[in-house]
PDB file of C-alpha atoms and ligand atoms in Angstrom:
ATOM      1  CA  MET A   1       7.731  15.592  17.121  1.00 98.00           C
ATOM      2  CA  GLN A   2       9.288  12.713  19.028  1.00 98.00           C
ATOM      3  CA  ILE A   3      11.232   9.903  17.412  1.00 98.00           C
ATOM      4  CA  ALA A   4      11.130   6.391  18.856  1.00 99.00           C
ATOM      5  CA  ARG A   5      14.047   4.309  17.613  1.00 98.00           C
ATOM      6  CA  THR A   6      13.340   1.232  19.700  1.00 98.00           C
ATOM      7  CA  ILE A   7      10.213  -0.755  20.599  1.00 98.00           C
ATOM      8  CA  ALA A   8      10.669   0.163  24.278  1.00 98.00           C
ATOM      9  CA  GLU A   9      10.831   3.883  23.430  1.00 98.00           C
ATOM     10  CA  MET A  10       7.687   3.599  21.333  1.00 98.00           C
ATOM     11  CA  LYS A  11       5.784   1.778  24.078  1.00 98.00           C
ATOM     12  CA  ALA A  12       6.879   4.363  26.669  1.00 98.00           C
ATOM     13  CA  LEU A  13       5.632   7.234  24.471  1.00 98.00           C
ATOM     14  CA  ARG A  14       2.395   5.374  23.788  1.00 98.00           C
ATOM     15  CA  MET A  15       1.781   5.000  27.536  1.00 98.00           C
ATOM     16  CA  LYS A  16       1.883   8.784  27.858  1.00 98.00           C
ATOM     17  CA  SER A  17      -0.439   9.425  24.852  1.00 98.00           C
ATOM     18  CA  LEU A  18      -3.899  10.617  25.832  1.00 97.00           C
ATOM     19  CA  GLY A  19      -7.026  10.328  23.673  1.00 98.00           C
ATOM     20  CA  SER A  20      -7.408   8.599  20.312  1.00 98.00           C
ATOM     21  CA  VAL A  21      -4.301   7.541  18.407  1.00 98.00           C
ATOM     22  CA  GLY A  22      -4.205   7.609  14.596  1.00 99.00           C
ATOM     23  CA  PHE A  23      -1.464   5.457  13.067  1.00 99.00           C
ATOM     24  CA  VAL A  24       0.043   5.596   9.565  1.00 99.00           C
ATOM     25  CA  PRO A  25       2.451   2.728   8.798  1.00 99.00           C
ATOM     26  CA  THR A  26       4.842   3.468   5.918  1.00 98.00           C
ATOM     27  CA  MET A  27       8.063   2.262   4.349  1.00 98.00           C
ATOM     28  CA  GLY A  28       9.285   5.847   4.061  1.00 98.00           C
ATOM     29  CA  TYR A  29      10.424   7.855   1.031  1.00 98.00           C
ATOM     30  CA  LEU A  30       7.237   9.772   1.617  1.00 98.00           C
ATOM     31  CA  HIS A  31       5.059  11.522  -0.954  1.00 98.00           C
ATOM     32  CA  ASP A  32       1.678  13.254  -0.976  1.00 98.00           C
ATOM     33  CA  GLY A  33      -0.131   9.878  -0.877  1.00 98.00           C
ATOM     34  CA  HIS A  34       1.405   9.122   2.511  1.00 98.00           C
ATOM     35  CA  LEU A  35       0.852  12.702   3.669  1.00 98.00           C
ATOM     36  CA  ALA A  36      -2.859  12.528   2.806  1.00 98.00           C
ATOM     37  CA  LEU A  37      -3.116   9.646   5.296  1.00 99.00           C
ATOM     38  CA  VAL A  38      -1.227  11.657   7.927  1.00 99.00           C
ATOM     39  CA  LYS A  39      -3.470  14.695   7.311  1.00 99.00           C
ATOM     40  CA  GLN A  40      -6.608  12.587   7.732  1.00 99.00           C
ATOM     41  CA  ALA A  41      -5.202  10.993  10.885  1.00 99.00           C
ATOM     42  CA  ARG A  42      -4.390  14.501  12.197  1.00 98.00           C
ATOM     43  CA  VAL A  43      -8.006  15.636  11.727  1.00 98.00           C
ATOM     44  CA  GLU A  44      -9.529  12.528  13.275  1.00 98.00           C
ATOM     45  CA  ASN A  45      -7.284  11.848  16.307  1.00 98.00           C
ATOM     46  CA  SER A  46      -5.700  13.477  19.371  1.00 98.00           C
ATOM     47  CA  VAL A  47      -2.329  11.859  18.674  1.00 98.00           C
ATOM     48  CA  VAL A  48      -0.764  10.972  15.304  1.00 99.00           C
ATOM     49  CA  ILE A  49       1.908   8.283  15.046  1.00 99.00           C
ATOM     50  CA  ALA A  50       3.661   7.337  11.791  1.00 99.00           C
ATOM     51  CA  SER A  51       6.115   4.506  11.316  1.00 99.00           C
ATOM     52  CA  ILE A  52       8.958   4.267   8.846  1.00 98.00           C
ATOM     53  CA  PHE A  53      10.098   0.688   8.407  1.00 98.00           C
ATOM     54  CA  VAL A  54      11.191  -0.997   5.194  1.00 98.00           C
ATOM     55  CA  ASN A  55       9.972  -4.443   6.125  1.00 98.00           C
ATOM     56  CA  PRO A  56      12.402  -7.078   4.841  1.00 98.00           C
ATOM     57  CA  THR A  57       9.936  -9.973   5.205  1.00 98.00           C
ATOM     58  CA  GLN A  58       7.499  -8.651   2.594  1.00 98.00           C
ATOM     59  CA  PHE A  59      10.139  -8.612  -0.165  1.00 98.00           C
ATOM     60  CA  GLY A  60      10.893 -11.752  -2.153  1.00 97.00           C
ATOM     61  CA  PRO A  61      14.525 -12.866  -2.609  1.00 96.00           C
ATOM     62  CA  THR A  62      14.715 -11.326  -6.089  1.00 95.00           C
ATOM     63  CA  GLU A  63      12.831  -8.142  -5.184  1.00 97.00           C
ATOM     64  CA  ASP A  64      14.043  -4.601  -4.483  1.00 94.00           C
ATOM     65  CA  PHE A  65      14.521  -4.580  -0.672  1.00 97.00           C
ATOM     66  CA  LYS A  66      18.144  -3.431  -0.902  1.00 95.00           C
ATOM     67  CA  THR A  67      17.455  -0.731  -3.501  1.00 95.00           C
ATOM     68  CA  TYR A  68      14.118   0.457  -2.070  1.00 97.00           C
ATOM     69  CA  PRO A  69      14.440   4.288  -1.900  1.00 97.00           C
ATOM     70  CA  ARG A  70      15.263   5.718   1.521  1.00 97.00           C
ATOM     71  CA  ASN A  71      15.649   9.294   2.806  1.00 98.00           C
ATOM     72  CA  THR A  72      14.946   9.529   6.513  1.00 98.00           C
ATOM     73  CA  GLU A  73      15.842  13.203   7.014  1.00 98.00           C
ATOM     74  CA  ARG A  74      13.471  14.286   4.259  1.00 98.00           C
ATOM     75  CA  ASP A  75      10.723  11.992   5.603  1.00 98.00           C
ATOM     76  CA  LEU A  76      11.071  13.403   9.116  1.00 98.00           C
ATOM     77  CA  ALA A  77      10.864  16.998   7.836  1.00 98.00           C
ATOM     78  CA  MET A  78       7.673  16.148   5.919  1.00 98.00           C
ATOM     79  CA  LEU A  79       6.109  14.441   8.930  1.00 99.00           C
ATOM     80  CA  ARG A  80       7.061  17.338  11.216  1.00 98.00           C
ATOM     81  CA  LYS A  81       5.347  19.755   8.817  1.00 98.00           C
ATOM     82  CA  GLU A  82       2.125  17.708   9.080  1.00 98.00           C
ATOM     83  CA  ARG A  83       2.277  17.920  12.889  1.00 98.00           C
ATOM     84  CA  THR A  84       2.960  14.241  13.438  1.00 99.00           C
ATOM     85  CA  ASP A  85       3.438  13.621  17.167  1.00 98.00           C
ATOM     86  CA  ILE A  86       5.561  10.474  17.128  1.00 99.00           C
ATOM     87  CA  VAL A  87       7.597   8.682  14.442  1.00 99.00           C
ATOM     88  CA  PHE A  88       8.457   5.042  15.095  1.00 99.00           C
ATOM     89  CA  MET A  89      11.576   3.829  13.276  1.00 98.00           C
ATOM     90  CA  PRO A  90      12.552   0.433  14.635  1.00 98.00           C
ATOM     91  CA  PRO A  91      15.682  -1.400  13.498  1.00 98.00           C
ATOM     92  CA  ALA A  92      15.009  -4.611  11.548  1.00 98.00           C
ATOM     93  CA  GLU A  93      17.061  -6.623  14.074  1.00 98.00           C
ATOM     94  CA  GLU A  94      14.692  -5.589  16.820  1.00 98.00           C
ATOM     95  CA  MET A  95      11.547  -6.365  14.816  1.00 98.00           C
ATOM     96  CA  TYR A  96      12.955  -9.728  13.699  1.00 98.00           C
ATOM     97  CA  PRO A  97      15.432 -10.932  16.318  1.00 98.00           C
ATOM     98  CA  GLU A  98      17.315 -14.198  15.963  1.00 98.00           C
ATOM     99  CA  GLY A  99      14.846 -17.074  16.246  1.00 98.00           C
ATOM    100  CA  PHE A 100      11.756 -15.075  15.230  1.00 98.00           C
ATOM    101  CA  SER A 101       9.187 -17.712  14.223  1.00 98.00           C
ATOM    102  CA  SER A 102       5.594 -16.445  14.482  1.00 98.00           C
ATOM    103  CA  TRP A 103       3.732 -15.426  11.332  1.00 98.00           C
ATOM    104  CA  ILE A 104       0.262 -14.302  10.332  1.00 98.00           C
ATOM    105  CA  GLU A 105      -1.279 -15.721   7.181  1.00 98.00           C
ATOM    106  CA  VAL A 106      -4.566 -14.346   5.894  1.00 98.00           C
ATOM    107  CA  GLU A 107      -6.080 -16.953   3.563  1.00 98.00           C
ATOM    108  CA  ASN A 108      -8.123 -16.706   0.332  1.00 97.00           C
ATOM    109  CA  VAL A 109      -7.976 -12.964  -0.364  1.00 98.00           C
ATOM    110  CA  THR A 110      -4.176 -13.328  -0.606  1.00 98.00           C
ATOM    111  CA  ASP A 111      -4.370 -16.118  -3.221  1.00 97.00           C
ATOM    112  CA  ARG A 112      -4.703 -13.796  -6.203  1.00 97.00           C
ATOM    113  CA  LEU A 113      -3.155 -10.723  -7.839  1.00 98.00           C
ATOM    114  CA  GLU A 114      -0.225  -9.461  -5.719  1.00 98.00           C
ATOM    115  CA  GLY A 115      -0.397 -12.623  -3.617  1.00 98.00           C
ATOM    116  CA  SER A 116       0.171 -14.920  -6.587  1.00 97.00           C
ATOM    117  CA  CYS A 117       2.847 -12.710  -8.218  1.00 98.00           C
ATOM    118  CA  ARG A 118       4.695 -12.156  -4.926  1.00 98.00           C
ATOM    119  CA  PRO A 119       4.625 -15.398  -2.899  1.00 97.00           C
ATOM    120  CA  GLY A 120       4.971 -14.709   0.834  1.00 98.00           C
ATOM    121  CA  HIS A 121       4.433 -10.962   0.377  1.00 98.00           C
ATOM    122  CA  PHE A 122       1.208 -10.738   2.388  1.00 98.00           C
ATOM    123  CA  LYS A 123       2.551 -13.048   5.089  1.00 98.00           C
ATOM    124  CA  GLY A 124       5.285 -10.442   5.627  1.00 98.00           C
ATOM    125  CA  VAL A 125       2.813  -7.549   5.428  1.00 98.00           C
ATOM    126  CA  ALA A 126       0.239  -9.054   7.816  1.00 99.00           C
ATOM    127  CA  THR A 127       2.929 -10.041  10.320  1.00 99.00           C
ATOM    128  CA  VAL A 128       4.657  -6.666  10.420  1.00 99.00           C
ATOM    129  CA  VAL A 129       1.366  -4.756  10.581  1.00 99.00           C
ATOM    130  CA  ALA A 130       0.165  -6.978  13.458  1.00 99.00           C
ATOM    131  CA  LYS A 131       3.454  -6.345  15.270  1.00 99.00           C
ATOM    132  CA  LEU A 132       3.169  -2.593  14.674  1.00 99.00           C
ATOM    133  CA  PHE A 133      -0.437  -2.639  15.937  1.00 99.00           C
ATOM    134  CA  ASN A 134       0.663  -4.477  19.105  1.00 98.00           C
ATOM    135  CA  ILE A 135       3.453  -1.968  19.741  1.00 98.00           C
ATOM    136  CA  VAL A 136       1.601   1.252  18.806  1.00 98.00           C
ATOM    137  CA  GLU A 137      -1.909   0.222  19.964  1.00 98.00           C
ATOM    138  CA  PRO A 138      -3.686   2.651  17.636  1.00 98.00           C
ATOM    139  CA  SER A 139      -7.382   3.557  17.809  1.00 98.00           C
ATOM    140  CA  ARG A 140      -7.410   3.968  14.010  1.00 99.00           C
ATOM    141  CA  ALA A 141      -4.943   2.883  11.336  1.00 99.00           C
ATOM    142  CA  TYR A 142      -4.815   4.498   7.888  1.00 99.00           C
ATOM    143  CA  PHE A 143      -4.082   2.684   4.623  1.00 99.00           C
ATOM    144  CA  GLY A 144      -4.199   3.746   0.966  1.00 98.00           C
ATOM    145  CA  GLN A 145      -6.588   2.399  -1.664  1.00 98.00           C
ATOM    146  CA  LYS A 146      -3.506   2.422  -3.948  1.00 98.00           C
ATOM    147  CA  ASP A 147      -2.676  -0.956  -2.344  1.00 98.00           C
ATOM    148  CA  ALA A 148      -6.265  -2.223  -2.494  1.00 98.00           C
ATOM    149  CA  GLN A 149      -5.476  -5.882  -1.813  1.00 98.00           C
ATOM    150  CA  GLN A 150      -3.263  -4.953   1.147  1.00 98.00           C
ATOM    151  CA  ALA A 151      -6.122  -2.894   2.621  1.00 98.00           C
ATOM    152  CA  LEU A 152      -8.483  -5.897   2.278  1.00 98.00           C
ATOM    153  CA  VAL A 153      -5.912  -8.214   3.884  1.00 98.00           C
ATOM    154  CA  ILE A 154      -5.424  -5.881   6.858  1.00 99.00           C
ATOM    155  CA  LYS A 155      -9.185  -5.420   7.318  1.00 98.00           C
ATOM    156  CA  LYS A 156      -9.671  -9.200   7.285  1.00 98.00           C
ATOM    157  CA  MET A 157      -6.835  -9.761   9.776  1.00 99.00           C
ATOM    158  CA  VAL A 158      -8.242  -7.120  12.134  1.00 99.00           C
ATOM    159  CA  ALA A 159     -11.742  -8.633  11.927  1.00 98.00           C
ATOM    160  CA  ASP A 160     -10.660 -12.283  12.176  1.00 98.00           C
ATOM    161  CA  LEU A 161      -8.252 -11.715  15.080  1.00 98.00           C
ATOM    162  CA  ASN A 162     -10.532  -9.257  16.932  1.00 98.00           C
ATOM    163  CA  MET A 163      -7.923  -6.531  16.918  1.00 98.00           C
ATOM    164  CA  ASN A 164      -9.143  -3.506  18.771  1.00 98.00           C
ATOM    165  CA  LEU A 165      -8.886  -0.751  16.166  1.00 98.00           C
ATOM    166  CA  GLU A 166     -10.607   0.735  13.162  1.00 98.00           C
ATOM    167  CA  VAL A 167      -9.027   0.387   9.706  1.00 99.00           C
ATOM    168  CA  ILE A 168      -9.555   3.400   7.451  1.00 98.00           C
ATOM    169  CA  VAL A 169      -8.849   3.274   3.713  1.00 98.00           C
ATOM    170  CA  ALA A 170      -8.192   6.593   1.941  1.00 98.00           C
ATOM    171  CA  PRO A 171      -8.350   7.336  -1.812  1.00 98.00           C
ATOM    172  CA  THR A 172      -5.338   7.037  -4.113  1.00 98.00           C
ATOM    173  CA  VAL A 173      -3.415  10.273  -4.585  1.00 98.00           C
ATOM    174  CA  ARG A 174      -2.229  10.810  -8.170  1.00 98.00           C
ATOM    175  CA  GLU A 175       0.185  12.994 -10.089  1.00 98.00           C
ATOM    176  CA  SER A 176      -1.450  15.538 -12.444  1.00 98.00           C
ATOM    177  CA  ASP A 177      -1.217  13.067 -15.372  1.00 98.00           C
ATOM    178  CA  GLY A 178      -2.925  10.317 -13.363  1.00 98.00           C
ATOM    179  CA  LEU A 179       0.102   8.247 -12.321  1.00 98.00           C
ATOM    180  CA  ALA A 180      -0.513   6.946  -8.787  1.00 98.00           C
ATOM    181  CA  MET A 181       2.064   8.348  -6.397  1.00 98.00           C
ATOM    182  CA  SER A 182       4.537   5.692  -5.289  1.00 98.00           C
ATOM    183  CA  SER A 183       7.955   5.705  -3.657  1.00 97.00           C
ATOM    184  CA  ARG A 184       9.127   3.530  -6.563  1.00 97.00           C
ATOM    185  CA  ASN A 185       8.302   6.228  -9.165  1.00 98.00           C
ATOM    186  CA  VAL A 186      11.689   7.801  -8.388  1.00 98.00           C
ATOM    187  CA  ASN A 187      13.293   4.822 -10.148  1.00 97.00           C
ATOM    188  CA  LEU A 188      11.681   5.737 -13.488  1.00 98.00           C
ATOM    189  CA  ASN A 189      13.826   7.581 -16.028  1.00 98.00           C
ATOM    190  CA  PRO A 190      12.064  10.333 -18.031  1.00 98.00           C
ATOM    191  CA  LYS A 191      10.993   7.981 -20.862  1.00 98.00           C
ATOM    192  CA  GLU A 192       9.743   5.386 -18.372  1.00 98.00           C
ATOM    193  CA  ARG A 193       7.948   8.071 -16.355  1.00 98.00           C
ATOM    194  CA  GLN A 194       6.032   9.021 -19.514  1.00 98.00           C
ATOM    195  CA  ALA A 195       5.313   5.353 -20.307  1.00 98.00           C
ATOM    196  CA  ALA A 196       4.047   4.774 -16.752  1.00 98.00           C
ATOM    197  CA  THR A 197       0.932   6.841 -17.463  1.00 98.00           C
ATOM    198  CA  VAL A 198      -0.346   3.794 -19.368  1.00 98.00           C
ATOM    199  CA  LEU A 199      -1.559   2.230 -16.087  1.00 98.00           C
ATOM    200  CA  PHE A 200      -3.940   5.103 -15.377  1.00 98.00           C
ATOM    201  CA  LYS A 201      -4.975   5.246 -19.043  1.00 98.00           C
ATOM    202  CA  ALA A 202      -5.924   1.553 -18.989  1.00 98.00           C
ATOM    203  CA  LEU A 203      -7.912   1.943 -15.765  1.00 98.00           C
ATOM    204  CA  THR A 204      -9.654   5.033 -17.126  1.00 98.00           C
ATOM    205  CA  LEU A 205     -10.560   3.051 -20.244  1.00 98.00           C
ATOM    206  CA  ALA A 206     -12.084   0.352 -18.023  1.00 98.00           C
ATOM    207  CA  ARG A 207     -14.076   2.907 -16.092  1.00 98.00           C
ATOM    208  CA  ASN A 208     -15.318   4.593 -19.262  1.00 98.00           C
ATOM    209  CA  LEU A 209     -16.376   1.256 -20.766  1.00 98.00           C
ATOM    210  CA  TRP A 210     -18.126   0.404 -17.501  1.00 97.00           C
ATOM    211  CA  GLY A 211     -19.841   3.831 -17.560  1.00 97.00           C
ATOM    212  CA  LYS A 212     -21.162   3.055 -21.041  1.00 97.00           C
ATOM    213  CA  GLY A 213     -22.707  -0.170 -19.753  1.00 97.00           C
ATOM    214  CA  GLU A 214     -20.025  -2.739 -20.571  1.00 97.00           C
ATOM    215  CA  ARG A 215     -20.363  -5.632 -18.107  1.00 98.00           C
ATOM    216  CA  ASN A 216     -18.241  -8.288 -19.828  1.00 98.00           C
ATOM    217  CA  ALA A 217     -15.081  -8.415 -17.684  1.00 98.00           C
ATOM    218  CA  LYS A 218     -13.095 -10.496 -20.172  1.00 97.00           C
ATOM    219  CA  HIS A 219     -13.758  -8.018 -22.942  1.00 97.00           C
ATOM    220  CA  MET A 220     -12.784  -5.164 -20.664  1.00 98.00           C
ATOM    221  CA  CYS A 221      -9.496  -6.871 -19.717  1.00 98.00           C
ATOM    222  CA  GLN A 222      -8.774  -7.451 -23.422  1.00 98.00           C
ATOM    223  CA  GLU A 223      -9.273  -3.748 -24.152  1.00 98.00           C
ATOM    224  CA  MET A 224      -6.984  -2.759 -21.278  1.00 98.00           C
ATOM    225  CA  THR A 225      -4.347  -5.301 -22.313  1.00 98.00           C
ATOM    226  CA  SER A 226      -4.418  -4.105 -25.903  1.00 98.00           C
ATOM    227  CA  LEU A 227      -3.957  -0.473 -24.817  1.00 98.00           C
ATOM    228  CA  ILE A 228      -0.992  -1.339 -22.555  1.00 98.00           C
ATOM    229  CA  SER A 229       0.589  -3.525 -25.247  1.00 98.00           C
ATOM    230  CA  LYS A 230       0.948  -0.452 -27.463  1.00 98.00           C
ATOM    231  CA  GLU A 231       3.449   0.959 -24.936  1.00 98.00           C
ATOM    232  CA  PRO A 232       6.827  -0.620 -25.801  1.00 98.00           C
ATOM    233  CA  LEU A 233       8.349  -0.043 -22.335  1.00 98.00           C
ATOM    234  CA  ALA A 234       5.437  -1.741 -20.526  1.00 98.00           C
ATOM    235  CA  LYS A 235       5.317  -5.429 -19.637  1.00 98.00           C
ATOM    236  CA  ILE A 236       2.053  -6.676 -18.117  1.00 98.00           C
ATOM    237  CA  GLU A 237       2.091  -8.962 -15.038  1.00 98.00           C
ATOM    238  CA  TYR A 238      -1.670  -9.042 -14.655  1.00 98.00           C
ATOM    239  CA  VAL A 239      -4.813  -7.177 -15.633  1.00 98.00           C
ATOM    240  CA  SER A 240      -7.835  -8.054 -13.533  1.00 98.00           C
ATOM    241  CA  ILE A 241     -11.490  -7.281 -12.994  1.00 98.00           C
ATOM    242  CA  ALA A 242     -12.450  -8.889  -9.707  1.00 98.00           C
ATOM    243  CA  ASN A 243     -15.100  -8.810  -7.018  1.00 98.00           C
ATOM    244  CA  ALA A 244     -14.120  -5.787  -4.923  1.00 98.00           C
ATOM    245  CA  GLN A 245     -14.451  -7.710  -1.635  1.00 97.00           C
ATOM    246  CA  THR A 246     -13.234 -11.249  -2.387  1.00 97.00           C
ATOM    247  CA  LEU A 247     -10.984 -10.394  -5.373  1.00 98.00           C
ATOM    248  CA  GLU A 248     -12.395 -13.389  -7.234  1.00 97.00           C
ATOM    249  CA  GLU A 249     -12.059 -12.826 -10.973  1.00 97.00           C
ATOM    250  CA  LEU A 250     -15.396 -11.846 -12.538  1.00 97.00           C
ATOM    251  CA  SER A 251     -16.768 -12.850 -15.905  1.00 97.00           C
ATOM    252  CA  LYS A 252     -19.890 -10.678 -15.637  1.00 97.00           C
ATOM    253  CA  ILE A 253     -19.615  -7.456 -13.635  1.00 97.00           C
ATOM    254  CA  ASP A 254     -22.711  -7.753 -11.467  1.00 93.00           C
ATOM    255  CA  SER A 255     -21.223  -6.570  -8.146  1.00 92.00           C
ATOM    256  CA  PRO A 256     -18.870  -3.758  -7.117  1.00 96.00           C
ATOM    257  CA  ALA A 257     -15.671  -4.579  -8.984  1.00 98.00           C
ATOM    258  CA  LEU A 258     -12.012  -3.705  -8.691  1.00 98.00           C
ATOM    259  CA  ALA A 259     -10.095  -3.147 -11.918  1.00 98.00           C
ATOM    260  CA  SER A 260      -6.438  -3.642 -11.044  1.00 98.00           C
ATOM    261  CA  LEU A 261      -3.137  -4.211 -12.758  1.00 98.00           C
ATOM    262  CA  ALA A 262       0.570  -4.764 -12.246  1.00 98.00           C
ATOM    263  CA  VAL A 263       2.892  -3.605 -15.004  1.00 98.00           C
ATOM    264  CA  ARG A 264       6.648  -3.483 -15.254  1.00 98.00           C
ATOM    265  CA  ILE A 265       8.042  -0.301 -16.762  1.00 98.00           C
ATOM    266  CA  GLY A 266      11.671  -1.187 -17.393  1.00 97.00           C
ATOM    267  CA  LYS A 267      12.872  -2.635 -14.086  1.00 96.00           C
ATOM    268  CA  THR A 268      10.218  -0.884 -11.995  1.00 97.00           C
ATOM    269  CA  ARG A 269       7.105  -2.819 -11.025  1.00 98.00           C
ATOM    270  CA  LEU A 270       4.043  -0.594 -10.655  1.00 98.00           C
ATOM    271  CA  ILE A 271       0.516  -1.399  -9.450  1.00 98.00           C
ATOM    272  CA  ASP A 272      -2.698   0.586  -9.598  1.00 98.00           C
ATOM    273  CA  ASN A 273      -6.451   0.048  -9.399  1.00 99.00           C
ATOM    274  CA  MET A 274      -9.845   1.666  -9.749  1.00 98.00           C
ATOM    275  CA  LEU A 275     -13.180   0.706  -8.254  1.00 98.00           C
ATOM    276  CA  LEU A 276     -16.092   0.135 -10.626  1.00 97.00           C
ATOM    277  CA  GLU A 277     -19.208   0.756  -8.554  1.00 91.00           C
TER     278      GLU A 277
HETATM  279  P1  LIG B 301       4.241   2.251   1.549  1.00 54.94           P
HETATM  280  O1  LIG B 301       5.199   3.243   2.126  1.00 54.94           O
HETATM  281  O2  LIG B 301       4.333   2.105   0.073  1.00 54.94           O
HETATM  282  O3  LIG B 301       4.209   0.950   2.306  1.00 54.94           O
HETATM  283  O4  LIG B 301       2.795   2.892   1.793  1.00 54.94           O
HETATM  284  C1  LIG B 301       2.352   3.249   3.067  1.00 54.94           C
HETATM  285  C2  LIG B 301       0.873   3.546   3.005  1.00 54.94           C
HETATM  286  O5  LIG B 301       0.633   4.621   2.096  1.00 54.94           O
HETATM  287  C3  LIG B 301       0.057   2.352   2.495  1.00 54.94           C
HETATM  288  O6  LIG B 301      -1.159   2.265   3.223  1.00 54.94           O
HETATM  289  C4  LIG B 301      -0.190   2.720   1.053  1.00 54.94           C
HETATM  290  O7  LIG B 301      -1.361   2.135   0.521  1.00 54.94           O
HETATM  291  C5  LIG B 301      -0.336   4.216   1.148  1.00 54.94           C
HETATM  292  N1  LIG B 301      -0.088   4.839  -0.147  1.00 54.94           N
HETATM  293  C6  LIG B 301       0.981   4.648  -0.954  1.00 54.94           C
HETATM  294  N2  LIG B 301       0.836   5.351  -2.100  1.00 54.94           N
HETATM  295  C7  LIG B 301      -0.358   6.000  -2.019  1.00 54.94           C
HETATM  296  C8  LIG B 301      -1.080   6.881  -2.869  1.00 54.94           C
HETATM  297  N3  LIG B 301      -0.616   7.223  -4.061  1.00 54.94           N
HETATM  298  N4  LIG B 301      -2.276   7.330  -2.449  1.00 54.94           N
HETATM  299  C9  LIG B 301      -2.767   6.979  -1.244  1.00 54.94           C
HETATM  300  N5  LIG B 301      -2.135   6.157  -0.385  1.00 54.94           N
HETATM  301  C10 LIG B 301      -0.960   5.679  -0.761  1.00 54.94           C
END
């Protein structure tokens, strides 16, 4: 496994890569959700490239950029085990040099959910992913359904800007009790870790109601909200049933829908979602 610590090193390694290139962008502190993307990329491509970059521009001023969990040695061992060919770990100063002033903004789909709770978040995400795509030049890039809105934003950017790659979205990997794997789960103390299962429970409730024929989105959101409210450590940011493509809030579920939510458990902000289709 080769490690590129500068943009020039990454480009030089890319020049020597033959065949299709599968790319998995991450912010590190890897878990089985990330590794599922790497495994899929390994099966589908000649060369697998992963990046580890905690992107400062997608964090708001009051968010957890400084305390975001990091463990590069552990990440590299995990990536080596999955037969990753190249790991790209650029320094922030090289990605955003003095005077950096070009940004990508994907409109509409970023207006809601994470976009409205975290102003500027998707501007940072779209810009860094576009930069990574330009540097790595992947044939295919792999994203997790765990961050459903992010996956839609990236797909839209790639389509709108005619980027020459395929975006692949892989299912959410969960712990045995349903909690979606996330680097931020490490911040939960044992009581909070137990409380965090309420996200999956609420989404499962939505899916069960949907399975029984419930199509009233407002009623479904009320049921989810009421379940989460019974958990004293949980504080809801949003609960949503939206069109799975546009993320417009639905009143009647008459198209494939995305049930999604953001909940704070203590100081840790968690998101999760489930498709209703
Ligand atoms: P992050 O390191 O959080 O930026 O995530 C890097 C990639 O891994 C993104 O495409 C995420 O959607 C994806 N990812 C994170 N958690 C999971 C999970 N539990 N299951 C599947 N993919 C995930």
